[in-house]
Amino acid sequence: MKKHIIIFILFFGSMLLFFNCSNLSNINKKIFNGFEKNRYIALSSTGPYEITDLPEDNRKNVMKIDGASVDWGIAMYSLEKYKNKPIKITFSVDVKRQGEMGSLNWQINNNPGYPSISIINNAVPGVWHTMRGTISIIPAAELPYLYLTNWFNNTENTIYYIDNFNITIESTEVLPPPNPNPDLTLTSLKSVYANAFRIGAIINPVYMTGNYFKILTHHFNAVTAENALKPLELAPLTKDGQYRWEIADNMVNTMIQNGIEVQGHVLVWHEQTPAWMTAGTREEVTANMENHITQVLNHFRGRVLTWDVVNEAIRDNVQNVNASTDWRTCVRSSGNPWFAALGADYIEMAFRKAREIDPGVKLYYNDYGLNNRNKAQLTVNMVNDINNRYRAETGGRRNLIEGIGMQGHYGLNINVNDVRSSIENFITTGLEISITELDISTAGYNPGNQKDSVMNSRQALAQANTYASLFKLFYEYRDYIYRVTMWGIDDHNSWLSTGNPCLFDRDLTAKPAFFSVLNAPGN
């Protein structure tokens, strides 16, 4: 089985020791990567170690090593629990040298050749460098340690500062096949939030069968097709081909038969779109886009209640945005064939065509990273500009864009106050708000399913606390939020499975994250 474990680096005296916790001293705690950690634990000793601050570098609790008198065991972590088991260690740490040339080396003890994970030799003095590396190994049965050595290459004038450890250990043993067996006696999420907002999930071929379908219908009252309604899945493979409705129709009809609302995702996106649709002259690309919108909305009329008309149109890394910033200057251009053919106009063109074809459907703009206040403000600028112009032309009160979909692909370090700020900004538009793609990964952005692992208790608790904070926030703003949709039900089938981001594990057992969501309205 796999395990992701964030480890604590233990700094000892000048020799390798089996330590007694009663002898530990100088414990320093710091928030790092969203966790409160014992950054450094040093034994009381006369060695050349000290924990210091570097105000000139804006760093605190930095370990200082006087290279001249340090023995080979500077820092180490026991791999005893992993001995004789295959693991992968991923490692990074910041270092800065002062004084004469020297070296640092992270190794695995008592393995053939004492393999190194990361080495730095004669680093440029006065400059922070990152040591990093990855190694797959089976720790030996005797004295299995990950440790730091100076290889006796440092002089009395060599000083190293060490900071920002980020070390994970992943067991590479294979987990047994999933045995999905949900506890359907658990209180359903949709009942807990019945007077607040819809609780949504994605649907795909896996979730339409067996116990996956049972847990879907037990807990959720809204669904979004993970892929089945995207242009690449519905549109002809060639321009003169036929639309392919069968898979999507089966999913949509089954959901309706079970009393579950269906949200449409997505009509116009720079990804998962047939290449022919964005090829040709401006007139040809416009015709292709408008024909696709016409075909899809007519086909699903009355069955799909809302549509993400345009997805992820605002580029990343926008800065210094205010209410007067021209949103057109910040539309995604790189890798966006719609922009290449039609410019920023493609966004409003898509919404206008959608409204013309189906006046009864609710139209959404959907994007990720909207917890970023600059990107959120650009979205507000865009929807206000388009809606003001549309209302002036039509002489009516109805907006063209009626909802903002705030994706939620977050990590454990998500700043909930940033999410709050964006929600409050979106409220000023008067539009409906939905949290459209929520998951909380413990391993960053690493796409791919069926790479889940067994979470340790610290990760599970941190994830549960993050979910709790977010759902308390959503519940607080329940008068403005229509739907909160989980982008995946179980870790094994999640698109970010390495980070175990969902409320249920591979066997559909409720995780601590599930109970934090279940109980959030009551706290």
Coordinates of C-alpha atoms in Angstrom, one line a residue:
M1 CA 0.0 0.0 0.0
K2 CA 1.0 3.6 -0.4
K3 CA 1.5 6.1 2.3
H4 CA 2.3 9.8 2.1
I5 CA 4.0 11.0 5.2
I6 CA 5.3 14.4 6.0
I7 CA 8.3 13.8 8.3
F8 CA 9.8 15.9 10.9
I9 CA 13.6 16.5 10.6
L10 CA 15.4 15.7 13.9
F11 CA 18.7 17.5 14.5
F12 CA 20.9 15.7 16.9
G13 CA 24.4 16.1 18.5
S14 CA 27.6 15.1 16.8
M15 CA 26.9 11.4 16.6
L16 CA 24.1 9.0 15.5
L17 CA 21.9 8.3 18.5
F18 CA 18.8 6.4 19.5
F19 CA 17.3 9.3 21.4
N20 CA 15.1 9.6 24.5
C21 CA 12.4 12.2 24.2
S22 CA 13.1 13.4 27.8
N23 CA 16.5 14.7 26.6
L24 CA 15.0 16.9 23.8
S25 CA 15.4 20.6 24.1
N26 CA 15.2 23.8 22.0
I27 CA 11.9 22.9 20.3
N28 CA 10.9 25.4 17.7
K29 CA 7.5 25.4 16.1
K30 CA 6.5 27.2 12.8
I31 CA 3.7 27.1 10.3
F32 CA 5.1 25.4 7.2
N33 CA 3.1 24.2 4.2
G34 CA -0.1 24.6 6.2
F35 CA 1.0 22.4 9.1
E36 CA 2.3 23.3 12.6
K37 CA 5.5 21.3 12.8
N38 CA 8.4 20.8 15.1
R39 CA 10.8 22.2 12.6
Y40 CA 14.0 21.4 14.6
I41 CA 14.5 19.3 17.7
A42 CA 18.1 19.5 18.9
L43 CA 19.6 17.6 21.8
S44 CA 21.3 19.7 24.4
S45 CA 25.0 19.4 23.5
T46 CA 28.1 21.4 23.2
G47 CA 28.1 20.9 19.5
P48 CA 28.3 23.8 16.9
Y49 CA 24.6 23.9 16.3
E50 CA 22.3 26.8 16.9
I51 CA 18.8 27.8 15.7
T52 CA 18.9 31.4 14.6
D53 CA 16.9 34.0 12.8
L54 CA 18.2 35.7 9.6
P55 CA 16.3 39.0 9.5
E56 CA 18.2 40.1 6.4
D57 CA 16.7 37.1 4.6
N58 CA 13.3 37.3 6.3
R59 CA 13.8 33.8 7.7
K60 CA 13.3 32.5 11.2
N61 CA 14.2 29.3 13.0
V62 CA 17.1 28.6 10.6
M63 CA 19.6 26.0 11.5
K64 CA 23.2 27.2 11.5
I65 CA 26.0 24.6 11.1
D66 CA 29.6 25.4 11.8
G67 CA 31.2 23.0 9.4
A68 CA 34.6 22.6 11.0
S69 CA 33.6 20.5 14.1
V70 CA 30.4 18.8 12.9
D71 CA 30.6 15.1 12.8
W72 CA 29.1 13.1 9.9
G73 CA 25.6 12.8 11.5
I74 CA 24.3 16.3 11.3
A75 CA 20.6 15.5 10.9
M76 CA 18.8 12.3 10.5
Y77 CA 15.4 10.6 10.4
S78 CA 14.7 7.0 11.2
L79 CA 13.3 4.8 8.4
E80 CA 12.7 2.0 10.8
K81 CA 9.0 1.6 9.9
Y82 CA 9.9 1.3 6.2
K83 CA 12.7 -1.2 6.5
N84 CA 12.6 -4.0 3.8
K85 CA 9.7 -2.1 2.1
P86 CA 9.8 -0.2 -1.2
I87 CA 9.5 3.5 -0.7
K88 CA 10.1 6.8 -2.7
I89 CA 11.6 9.7 -0.9
T90 CA 11.1 13.2 -2.3
F91 CA 13.3 15.9 -0.8
S92 CA 14.0 19.6 -1.0
V93 CA 15.7 22.0 1.4
D94 CA 17.1 25.5 1.2
V95 CA 20.8 26.1 2.0
K96 CA 23.1 29.1 2.1
R97 CA 26.9 29.0 2.6
Q98 CA 29.2 31.5 4.1
G99 CA 32.9 31.4 4.2
E100 CA 35.2 28.8 2.5
M101 CA 34.1 26.1 0.2
G102 CA 32.2 23.1 1.5
S103 CA 29.6 20.5 0.8
L104 CA 26.5 18.9 2.1
N105 CA 25.1 15.5 1.2
W106 CA 21.8 13.8 2.1
Q107 CA 22.2 10.0 2.1
I108 CA 20.5 6.8 3.1
N109 CA 22.4 4.9 5.7
N110 CA 23.3 1.2 5.6
N111 CA 22.3 0.6 2.0
P112 CA 24.5 -0.6 -0.8
G113 CA 26.8 2.3 -1.7
Y114 CA 25.1 4.6 0.8
P115 CA 23.1 6.2 -2.0
S116 CA 22.7 9.9 -2.1
I117 CA 19.5 11.8 -2.5
S118 CA 20.9 15.3 -2.9
I119 CA 24.4 16.8 -2.9
I120 CA 25.6 20.4 -3.0
N121 CA 29.3 21.2 -3.5
N122 CA 30.9 24.7 -3.2
A123 CA 27.6 26.6 -3.5
V124 CA 27.9 30.2 -4.4
P125 CA 28.4 31.9 -1.0
G126 CA 25.7 34.3 0.3
V127 CA 23.0 32.9 -2.0
W128 CA 20.2 30.6 -1.1
H129 CA 20.2 27.4 -3.1
T130 CA 17.7 24.5 -3.1
M131 CA 18.9 20.9 -2.6
R132 CA 16.3 18.5 -4.0
G133 CA 16.1 15.0 -5.2
T134 CA 14.0 11.8 -5.4
I135 CA 15.0 8.3 -4.7
S136 CA 13.3 4.9 -4.8
I137 CA 14.8 2.4 -2.4
I138 CA 14.2 -0.4 0.1
P139 CA 15.7 0.7 3.4
A140 CA 18.0 -1.9 5.0
A141 CA 17.0 -3.9 8.0
E142 CA 19.7 -2.5 10.3
L143 CA 20.1 1.2 11.1
P144 CA 17.9 2.5 8.3
Y145 CA 18.3 6.3 8.4
L146 CA 18.0 9.3 6.1
Y147 CA 20.8 11.6 7.2
L148 CA 22.8 14.7 6.4
T149 CA 26.6 14.7 6.3
N150 CA 29.3 17.2 5.5
W151 CA 31.7 14.6 4.3
F152 CA 34.5 16.2 6.4
N153 CA 35.0 18.7 3.5
N154 CA 34.2 21.8 5.5
T155 CA 36.7 24.0 7.2
E156 CA 36.5 26.1 10.4
N157 CA 35.5 29.0 8.2
T158 CA 32.6 27.1 6.5
I159 CA 29.1 27.9 7.7
Y160 CA 25.9 26.5 6.3
Y161 CA 22.3 27.8 7.0
I162 CA 19.5 25.3 6.4
D163 CA 15.8 26.1 6.1
N164 CA 12.4 25.1 4.5
F165 CA 12.5 21.3 4.7
N166 CA 9.9 19.6 2.5
I167 CA 10.3 15.8 2.7
T168 CA 7.7 13.2 1.8
I169 CA 7.9 9.4 2.0
E170 CA 5.6 7.4 -0.2
S171 CA 5.3 3.7 0.1
T172 CA 5.3 2.1 -3.4
E173 CA 3.6 -1.1 -2.3
V174 CA 0.5 -1.6 -4.3
L175 CA -2.9 -1.1 -2.6
P176 CA -5.4 -3.9 -2.9
P177 CA -8.2 -3.4 -5.5
P178 CA -11.0 -1.1 -4.4
N179 CA -13.9 -2.8 -2.5
P180 CA -16.5 0.0 -2.6
N181 CA -18.9 -0.7 0.2
P182 CA -20.5 2.6 1.4
D183 CA -22.3 2.9 4.7
L184 CA -25.7 4.2 3.5
T185 CA -26.9 4.6 7.1
L186 CA -24.8 7.8 7.4
T187 CA -26.8 11.0 7.4
S188 CA -26.9 12.2 3.8
L189 CA -25.1 15.5 2.9
K190 CA -28.0 16.7 0.9
S191 CA -30.3 16.4 3.9
V192 CA -28.0 18.4 6.1
Y193 CA -27.7 21.2 3.6
A194 CA -31.3 21.0 2.3
N195 CA -32.1 24.5 3.5
A196 CA -28.8 26.0 2.4
F197 CA -27.6 24.9 -1.1
R198 CA -27.5 21.9 -3.4
I199 CA -24.7 19.4 -2.7
G200 CA -23.3 18.3 -6.0
A201 CA -21.0 15.6 -7.4
I202 CA -19.5 14.7 -10.7
I203 CA -20.9 11.8 -12.8
N204 CA -18.9 9.6 -15.1
P205 CA -19.3 5.9 -16.2
V206 CA -17.8 4.6 -13.0
Y207 CA -20.2 6.6 -10.8
M208 CA -23.2 5.4 -12.7
T209 CA -22.9 1.8 -11.6
G210 CA -23.1 -0.4 -8.5
N211 CA -22.3 1.0 -5.0
Y212 CA -20.8 4.2 -6.6
F213 CA -24.3 5.0 -7.9
K214 CA -25.8 4.2 -4.5
I215 CA -23.6 6.6 -2.6
L216 CA -24.1 9.2 -5.4
T217 CA -27.9 9.2 -5.0
H218 CA -27.7 8.9 -1.2
H219 CA -25.7 12.0 -0.6
F220 CA -26.1 14.3 -3.6
N221 CA -28.9 16.2 -5.3
A222 CA -27.0 17.9 -8.2
V223 CA -24.5 16.5 -10.7
T224 CA -22.1 17.8 -13.3
A225 CA -20.8 15.5 -16.0
E226 CA -17.0 15.2 -15.5
N227 CA -16.4 14.9 -19.3
A228 CA -19.5 13.7 -21.1
L229 CA -20.9 17.1 -22.0
K230 CA -17.7 18.7 -23.1
P231 CA -17.2 19.6 -26.8
L232 CA -14.7 16.8 -27.4
E233 CA -17.2 14.2 -26.2
L234 CA -20.3 15.5 -28.0
A235 CA -19.2 17.2 -31.1
P236 CA -18.4 15.4 -34.4
L237 CA -14.8 14.2 -34.7
T238 CA -14.8 15.9 -38.1
K239 CA -16.6 18.9 -39.2
D240 CA -19.1 17.0 -41.4
G241 CA -19.7 14.3 -38.8
Q242 CA -22.6 13.5 -36.5
Y243 CA -23.1 14.6 -32.9
R244 CA -22.6 11.8 -30.4
W245 CA -25.4 12.0 -27.8
E246 CA -25.8 8.4 -26.4
I247 CA -23.5 8.4 -23.4
A248 CA -24.5 11.9 -22.2
D249 CA -28.2 11.2 -22.8
N250 CA -28.0 8.0 -20.7
M251 CA -26.4 9.9 -17.8
V252 CA -28.6 12.9 -17.9
N253 CA -31.8 10.9 -18.2
T254 CA -30.8 8.6 -15.3
M255 CA -30.1 11.5 -13.1
I256 CA -33.5 13.1 -13.9
Q257 CA -35.2 9.8 -13.2
N258 CA -33.6 9.8 -9.7
G259 CA -34.7 13.4 -8.9
I260 CA -31.2 14.9 -9.3
E261 CA -30.5 18.2 -11.0
V262 CA -28.1 18.2 -13.9
Q263 CA -25.6 21.1 -14.6
G264 CA -24.1 21.4 -18.0
H265 CA -20.3 21.7 -18.4
V266 CA -19.1 23.1 -20.8
L267 CA -20.0 24.8 -24.1
V268 CA -16.8 26.8 -24.9
W269 CA -13.4 26.0 -23.6
H270 CA -9.9 26.2 -24.9
E271 CA -9.3 22.5 -23.9
Q272 CA -11.1 19.3 -24.8
T273 CA -12.5 20.8 -28.0
P274 CA -12.1 19.3 -31.5
A275 CA -9.4 21.1 -33.5
W276 CA -11.7 21.7 -36.5
M277 CA -14.0 23.8 -34.4
T278 CA -11.4 26.6 -34.0
A279 CA -9.8 26.3 -37.4
G280 CA -10.5 28.6 -40.4
T281 CA -11.4 32.3 -40.8
R282 CA -13.1 34.4 -38.2
E283 CA -16.5 33.8 -39.9
E284 CA -15.9 30.0 -40.0
V285 CA -14.9 29.8 -36.4
T286 CA -17.9 31.9 -35.3
A287 CA -20.2 29.7 -37.3
N288 CA -18.7 26.6 -35.7
M289 CA -19.1 27.9 -32.2
E290 CA -22.6 29.1 -32.7
N291 CA -23.6 25.8 -34.3
H292 CA -22.2 23.8 -31.4
I293 CA -24.1 25.9 -28.9
T294 CA -27.3 25.6 -30.9
Q295 CA -27.0 21.8 -31.2
V296 CA -26.2 21.2 -27.6
L297 CA -28.7 23.6 -26.0
N298 CA -31.5 22.4 -28.2
H299 CA -30.8 18.8 -27.5
F300 CA -30.7 19.1 -23.7
R301 CA -33.4 21.8 -23.5
G302 CA -35.5 21.3 -20.3
R303 CA -33.2 18.6 -19.0
V304 CA -30.0 20.5 -18.1
L305 CA -30.9 23.5 -15.9
T306 CA -27.6 25.5 -16.0
W307 CA -24.7 25.7 -18.4
D308 CA -21.1 26.7 -18.0
V309 CA -21.1 28.7 -21.2
V310 CA -17.4 29.7 -21.1
N311 CA -14.8 28.1 -19.0
E312 CA -11.4 29.4 -17.7
A313 CA -11.1 32.5 -19.9
I314 CA -9.1 34.7 -17.6
R315 CA -5.4 34.1 -17.6
D316 CA -3.3 33.4 -14.5
N317 CA -0.9 35.7 -12.7
V318 CA -2.8 38.9 -13.1
Q319 CA -1.7 41.7 -10.8
N320 CA -2.6 45.2 -9.7
V321 CA -6.3 44.8 -10.7
N322 CA -9.0 47.2 -9.7
A323 CA -12.6 47.9 -10.6
S324 CA -11.6 50.0 -13.6
T325 CA -9.2 47.4 -15.1
D326 CA -10.1 46.4 -18.7
W327 CA -10.8 42.7 -18.4
R328 CA -10.2 42.2 -22.1
T329 CA -6.4 42.8 -21.6
C330 CA -6.3 39.8 -19.2
V331 CA -8.2 37.2 -21.3
R332 CA -6.2 34.0 -21.7
S333 CA -4.3 34.1 -25.0
S334 CA -1.7 31.4 -24.8
G335 CA -3.0 28.0 -25.8
N336 CA -6.5 29.5 -26.4
P337 CA -7.6 28.9 -30.0
W338 CA -10.9 30.7 -29.4
F339 CA -9.0 33.8 -28.6
A340 CA -6.6 33.4 -31.5
A341 CA -9.6 33.3 -33.9
L342 CA -12.0 35.7 -32.3
G343 CA -10.1 37.7 -29.7
A344 CA -11.7 38.5 -26.4
D345 CA -15.1 38.9 -28.1
Y346 CA -15.6 35.1 -28.1
I347 CA -16.8 35.2 -24.5
E348 CA -19.7 37.6 -25.1
M349 CA -20.5 36.0 -28.4
A350 CA -20.9 32.6 -26.7
F351 CA -23.2 33.9 -24.0
R352 CA -25.4 35.9 -26.5
K353 CA -25.8 32.8 -28.7
A354 CA -26.7 30.6 -25.7
R355 CA -29.3 33.1 -24.5
E356 CA -30.8 33.3 -28.1
I357 CA -31.1 29.5 -28.4
D358 CA -32.5 28.7 -24.9
P359 CA -34.0 31.7 -22.9
G360 CA -35.0 29.3 -20.1
V361 CA -31.5 28.0 -19.1
K362 CA -29.3 29.7 -16.6
L363 CA -25.9 30.8 -18.0
Y364 CA -22.7 30.6 -15.9
Y365 CA -19.1 31.8 -16.3
N366 CA -16.8 29.2 -14.6
D367 CA -13.1 29.5 -13.7
Y368 CA -10.4 28.3 -11.3
G369 CA -8.2 30.4 -9.1
L370 CA -11.0 32.8 -8.2
N371 CA -9.8 32.8 -4.6
N372 CA -7.1 35.1 -6.1
R373 CA -8.5 38.5 -5.5
N374 CA -7.0 40.0 -8.7
K375 CA -8.6 37.2 -10.8
A376 CA -11.9 37.5 -8.9
Q377 CA -12.0 41.3 -9.6
L378 CA -11.3 40.7 -13.3
T379 CA -14.2 38.3 -13.4
V380 CA -16.5 40.9 -11.7
N381 CA -15.3 43.5 -14.2
M382 CA -16.1 41.2 -17.1
V383 CA -19.5 40.0 -16.0
N384 CA -20.6 43.6 -15.1
D385 CA -19.4 45.0 -18.4
I386 CA -21.1 42.3 -20.5
N387 CA -24.3 42.4 -18.4
N388 CA -24.6 46.2 -18.4
R389 CA -24.2 46.3 -22.1
Y390 CA -26.7 43.5 -22.6
R391 CA -29.4 45.1 -20.4
A392 CA -29.0 48.5 -22.0
E393 CA -29.5 46.9 -25.5
T394 CA -32.5 44.8 -24.5
G395 CA -34.1 47.3 -22.2
G396 CA -34.6 44.6 -19.6
R397 CA -33.5 43.6 -16.2
R398 CA -32.3 40.1 -17.0
N399 CA -28.5 39.6 -17.0
L400 CA -26.8 37.8 -19.9
I401 CA -24.4 36.1 -17.5
E402 CA -26.5 34.9 -14.5
G403 CA -24.0 32.9 -12.4
I404 CA -20.4 32.7 -11.4
G405 CA -18.9 29.2 -11.0
M406 CA -16.0 29.4 -8.5
Q407 CA -13.9 26.3 -8.9
G408 CA -12.3 25.0 -5.7
H409 CA -9.2 22.9 -6.6
Y410 CA -7.5 23.7 -3.3
G411 CA -4.6 22.5 -1.2
L412 CA -4.2 22.3 2.5
N413 CA -2.7 25.8 2.5
I414 CA -5.8 27.5 1.0
N415 CA -6.4 30.9 2.6
V416 CA -10.1 30.8 3.6
N417 CA -10.2 34.6 4.0
D418 CA -9.3 34.9 0.3
V419 CA -12.2 32.7 -0.6
R420 CA -14.4 34.9 1.6
S421 CA -13.2 38.0 -0.1
S422 CA -14.0 36.7 -3.5
I423 CA -17.5 35.5 -2.5
E424 CA -18.2 39.0 -1.1
N425 CA -17.0 40.6 -4.3
F426 CA -19.1 38.3 -6.4
I427 CA -22.2 39.1 -4.3
T428 CA -21.9 42.7 -5.5
T429 CA -22.7 41.6 -9.0
G430 CA -26.1 40.3 -8.0
L431 CA -25.4 37.0 -9.7
E432 CA -25.9 33.5 -8.4
I433 CA -22.7 31.9 -7.0
S434 CA -21.8 28.2 -7.2
I435 CA -18.8 26.4 -5.9
T436 CA -18.4 24.2 -8.9
E437 CA -15.3 21.9 -8.6
L438 CA -14.3 21.4 -5.0
D439 CA -11.5 19.1 -3.9
I440 CA -8.7 19.5 -1.4
S441 CA -5.5 17.7 -2.4
T442 CA -2.7 16.9 0.1
A443 CA -0.1 16.6 -2.7
G444 CA -0.5 19.6 -4.9
Y445 CA -1.3 19.5 -8.6
N446 CA -0.5 15.9 -9.8
P447 CA -3.3 14.8 -12.2
G448 CA -4.2 11.2 -12.8
N449 CA -6.6 8.7 -11.2
Q450 CA -6.0 5.4 -9.4
K451 CA -2.8 6.7 -7.6
D452 CA -4.4 7.1 -4.2
S453 CA -2.7 6.2 -1.0
V454 CA -3.5 5.5 2.7
M455 CA -3.5 8.9 4.4
N456 CA -1.7 9.3 7.7
S457 CA -3.7 10.8 10.6
R458 CA -2.0 14.2 10.4
Q459 CA -2.9 14.6 6.7
A460 CA -6.4 13.4 7.3
L461 CA -6.9 15.8 10.2
A462 CA -5.5 18.8 8.2
Q463 CA -7.7 18.0 5.3
A464 CA -10.8 17.6 7.5
N465 CA -10.1 21.0 9.1
T466 CA -9.7 22.6 5.7
Y467 CA -13.0 21.2 4.5
A468 CA -14.7 22.3 7.8
S469 CA -13.4 25.9 7.4
L470 CA -14.7 26.1 3.8
F471 CA -18.1 24.6 4.5
K472 CA -18.6 26.9 7.5
L473 CA -17.9 29.8 5.1
F474 CA -20.2 28.4 2.4
Y475 CA -22.9 27.9 5.0
E476 CA -22.5 31.5 6.3
Y477 CA -23.1 32.7 2.7
R478 CA -25.9 30.2 1.9
D479 CA -28.3 33.0 0.9
Y480 CA -26.0 33.7 -2.1
I481 CA -24.6 30.2 -3.0
Y482 CA -26.8 27.9 -5.1
R483 CA -24.7 24.8 -5.2
V484 CA -21.4 23.3 -3.9
T485 CA -20.2 20.5 -6.2
M486 CA -17.5 18.0 -5.2
W487 CA -15.2 17.2 -8.1
G488 CA -15.0 13.5 -7.3
I489 CA -16.6 11.2 -4.8
D490 CA -13.7 8.9 -3.9
D491 CA -9.9 9.2 -3.8
H492 CA -9.2 6.3 -6.2
N493 CA -11.2 7.8 -9.1
S494 CA -10.3 11.4 -8.5
W495 CA -8.4 13.3 -11.2
L496 CA -6.0 14.3 -8.4
S497 CA -5.9 10.9 -6.7
T498 CA -2.3 11.2 -5.6
G499 CA -3.5 13.9 -3.1
N500 CA -6.5 11.9 -1.8
P501 CA -8.7 14.9 -2.2
C502 CA -12.2 13.5 -1.7
L503 CA -14.6 12.9 1.2
F504 CA -14.5 9.1 0.7
D505 CA -11.6 6.7 0.3
R506 CA -11.2 4.1 -2.4
D507 CA -13.6 1.7 -0.6
L508 CA -16.2 4.5 -0.2
T509 CA -15.5 4.7 3.5
A510 CA -16.2 8.1 4.9
K511 CA -13.0 10.0 5.8
P512 CA -12.7 12.6 8.6
A513 CA -13.2 15.1 5.8
F514 CA -16.7 13.8 5.3
F515 CA -17.7 14.2 8.9
S516 CA -16.2 17.7 9.0
V517 CA -18.5 18.6 6.1
L518 CA -21.5 16.9 7.7
N519 CA -21.0 18.8 10.9
A520 CA -20.0 22.2 9.6
P521 CA -23.5 23.8 9.8
G522 CA -23.8 23.0 13.4
N523 CA -20.5 24.6 14.5

